Amino acid sequence: MPTLFEKIIAGEIPADIVHEDSECIAIRDIDPQAPTHLLIIPRKVLPRLAEASEADAGLLGHLLLVARTLAARMELEGGFRVVINNGRDGGESVPHLHVHL
């Protein structure tokens, strides 16, 4: 069964998309925990960071570089936070890796 993020990527569920490229999309969180709260979601289905492999190194780096780029675009000069939740005990709510900015 597709995750919420897979449905957003497929265009089946609307989202406020602020970035899109061949490897990921970034959307505004529907329940923001900060004045700027974006989710950077890889197109590749990767349930969580603990399941990433060495082959995913380029993708993981890309997600962080997109976070940096979006932080600059959102004019977060004073600082920003990047979070990846892993597993239920780590705060994961959707089993599809994503980066919170």
mmCIF file of C-alpha atoms in Angstrom:
data_model
loop_
_atom_site.group_PDB
_atom_site.id
_atom_site.type_symbol
_atom_site.label_atom_id
_atom_site.label_comp_id
_atom_site.label_asym_id
_atom_site.label_seq_id
_atom_site.Cartn_x
_atom_site.Cartn_y
_atom_site.Cartn_z
ATOM 1 C CA MET A 1 0.000 0.000 0.000
ATOM 2 C CA PRO A 2 1.488 3.383 -0.968
ATOM 3 C CA THR A 3 2.448 5.786 1.796
ATOM 4 C CA LEU A 4 1.041 9.288 2.109
ATOM 5 C CA PHE A 5 4.265 10.642 0.609
ATOM 6 C CA GLU A 6 4.111 8.280 -2.369
ATOM 7 C CA LYS A 7 0.583 9.549 -3.055
ATOM 8 C CA ILE A 8 1.778 13.165 -2.838
ATOM 9 C CA ILE A 9 4.682 12.435 -5.206
ATOM 10 C CA ALA A 10 2.256 10.741 -7.632
ATOM 11 C CA GLY A 11 -0.023 13.797 -7.535
ATOM 12 C CA GLU A 12 -2.884 11.843 -5.969
ATOM 13 C CA ILE A 13 -2.941 14.062 -2.862
ATOM 14 C CA PRO A 14 -2.423 17.825 -3.093
ATOM 15 C CA ALA A 15 0.487 19.461 -1.279
ATOM 16 C CA ASP A 16 2.178 22.842 -1.166
ATOM 17 C CA ILE A 17 5.294 21.905 -3.132
ATOM 18 C CA VAL A 18 8.186 24.354 -2.719
ATOM 19 C CA HIS A 19 10.863 22.321 -4.528
ATOM 20 C CA GLU A 20 10.880 19.492 -7.017
ATOM 21 C CA ASP A 21 13.719 17.750 -8.841
ATOM 22 C CA SER A 22 14.480 14.292 -10.216
ATOM 23 C CA GLU A 23 15.419 12.892 -6.791
ATOM 24 C CA CYS A 24 13.049 14.568 -4.321
ATOM 25 C CA ILE A 25 10.265 16.986 -3.570
ATOM 26 C CA ALA A 26 9.909 19.440 -0.694
ATOM 27 C CA ILE A 27 6.547 20.409 0.729
ATOM 28 C CA ARG A 28 5.255 22.597 3.531
ATOM 29 C CA ASP A 29 4.291 20.501 6.551
ATOM 30 C CA ILE A 30 0.508 20.516 7.117
ATOM 31 C CA ASP A 31 1.071 20.622 10.900
ATOM 32 C CA PRO A 32 4.111 22.913 11.202
ATOM 33 C CA GLN A 33 6.112 22.799 14.410
ATOM 34 C CA ALA A 34 8.052 25.975 13.536
ATOM 35 C CA PRO A 35 7.421 29.152 11.495
ATOM 36 C CA THR A 36 9.213 27.436 8.592
ATOM 37 C CA HIS A 37 8.644 23.677 8.510
ATOM 38 C CA LEU A 38 9.325 21.858 5.268
ATOM 39 C CA LEU A 39 9.563 18.148 4.499
ATOM 40 C CA ILE A 40 12.151 17.024 1.956
ATOM 41 C CA ILE A 41 11.037 13.667 0.591
ATOM 42 C CA PRO A 42 13.004 11.387 -1.728
ATOM 43 C CA ARG A 43 11.140 9.979 -4.706
ATOM 44 C CA LYS A 44 12.799 6.637 -3.981
ATOM 45 C CA VAL A 45 10.835 4.668 -1.420
ATOM 46 C CA LEU A 46 13.168 4.243 1.534
ATOM 47 C CA PRO A 47 11.218 3.489 4.722
ATOM 48 C CA ARG A 48 13.745 4.965 7.150
ATOM 49 C CA LEU A 49 17.359 5.962 7.575
ATOM 50 C CA ALA A 50 18.192 2.675 9.321
ATOM 51 C CA GLU A 51 17.339 0.865 6.076
ATOM 52 C CA ALA A 52 19.560 3.021 3.854
ATOM 53 C CA SER A 53 22.555 1.373 2.221
ATOM 54 C CA GLU A 54 25.879 2.627 0.905
ATOM 55 C CA ALA A 55 24.155 2.892 -2.481
ATOM 56 C CA ASP A 56 21.898 5.596 -0.984
ATOM 57 C CA ALA A 57 24.789 7.881 0.022
ATOM 58 C CA GLY A 58 24.318 10.187 -2.973
ATOM 59 C CA LEU A 59 20.587 10.510 -2.333
ATOM 60 C CA LEU A 60 21.093 11.215 1.372
ATOM 61 C CA GLY A 61 23.653 13.903 0.552
ATOM 62 C CA HIS A 62 21.301 15.406 -2.020
ATOM 63 C CA LEU A 63 18.508 15.692 0.562
ATOM 64 C CA LEU A 64 20.810 17.648 2.887
ATOM 65 C CA LEU A 65 21.977 19.931 0.075
ATOM 66 C CA VAL A 66 18.356 20.623 -0.841
ATOM 67 C CA ALA A 67 17.734 21.486 2.830
ATOM 68 C CA ARG A 68 20.632 23.955 2.683
ATOM 69 C CA THR A 69 19.315 25.502 -0.534
ATOM 70 C CA LEU A 70 15.784 25.826 0.821
ATOM 71 C CA ALA A 71 17.041 27.349 4.082
ATOM 72 C CA ALA A 72 18.805 30.026 2.025
ATOM 73 C CA ARG A 73 15.711 30.578 -0.139
ATOM 74 C CA MET A 74 13.548 30.915 2.984
ATOM 75 C CA GLU A 75 16.072 33.451 4.336
ATOM 76 C CA LEU A 76 16.849 31.487 7.488
ATOM 77 C CA GLU A 77 20.140 33.323 8.032
ATOM 78 C CA GLY A 78 19.778 33.126 11.821
ATOM 79 C CA GLY A 79 19.905 29.340 11.689
ATOM 80 C CA PHE A 80 17.812 26.300 10.992
ATOM 81 C CA ARG A 81 17.336 22.758 12.200
ATOM 82 C CA VAL A 82 17.406 19.538 10.171
ATOM 83 C CA VAL A 83 15.798 16.397 11.633
ATOM 84 C CA ILE A 84 15.310 12.827 10.413
ATOM 85 C CA ASN A 85 13.050 10.667 12.582
ATOM 86 C CA ASN A 86 13.717 6.921 12.514
ATOM 87 C CA GLY A 87 11.157 4.392 13.755
ATOM 88 C CA ARG A 88 8.119 4.824 15.976
ATOM 89 C CA ASP A 89 10.235 5.476 19.078
ATOM 90 C CA GLY A 90 12.144 8.130 17.113
ATOM 91 C CA GLY A 91 9.000 10.076 16.214
ATOM 92 C CA GLU A 92 8.497 8.620 12.727
ATOM 93 C CA SER A 93 4.881 8.983 11.611
ATOM 94 C CA VAL A 94 5.171 8.040 7.915
ATOM 95 C CA PRO A 95 7.343 5.045 6.928
ATOM 96 C CA HIS A 96 9.052 6.917 4.088
ATOM 97 C CA LEU A 97 12.340 8.652 4.884
ATOM 98 C CA HIS A 98 12.048 12.442 4.925
ATOM 99 C CA VAL A 99 14.051 15.370 6.216
ATOM 100 C CA HIS A 100 12.406 18.048 8.340
ATOM 101 C CA LEU A 101 13.706 21.583 7.819
#
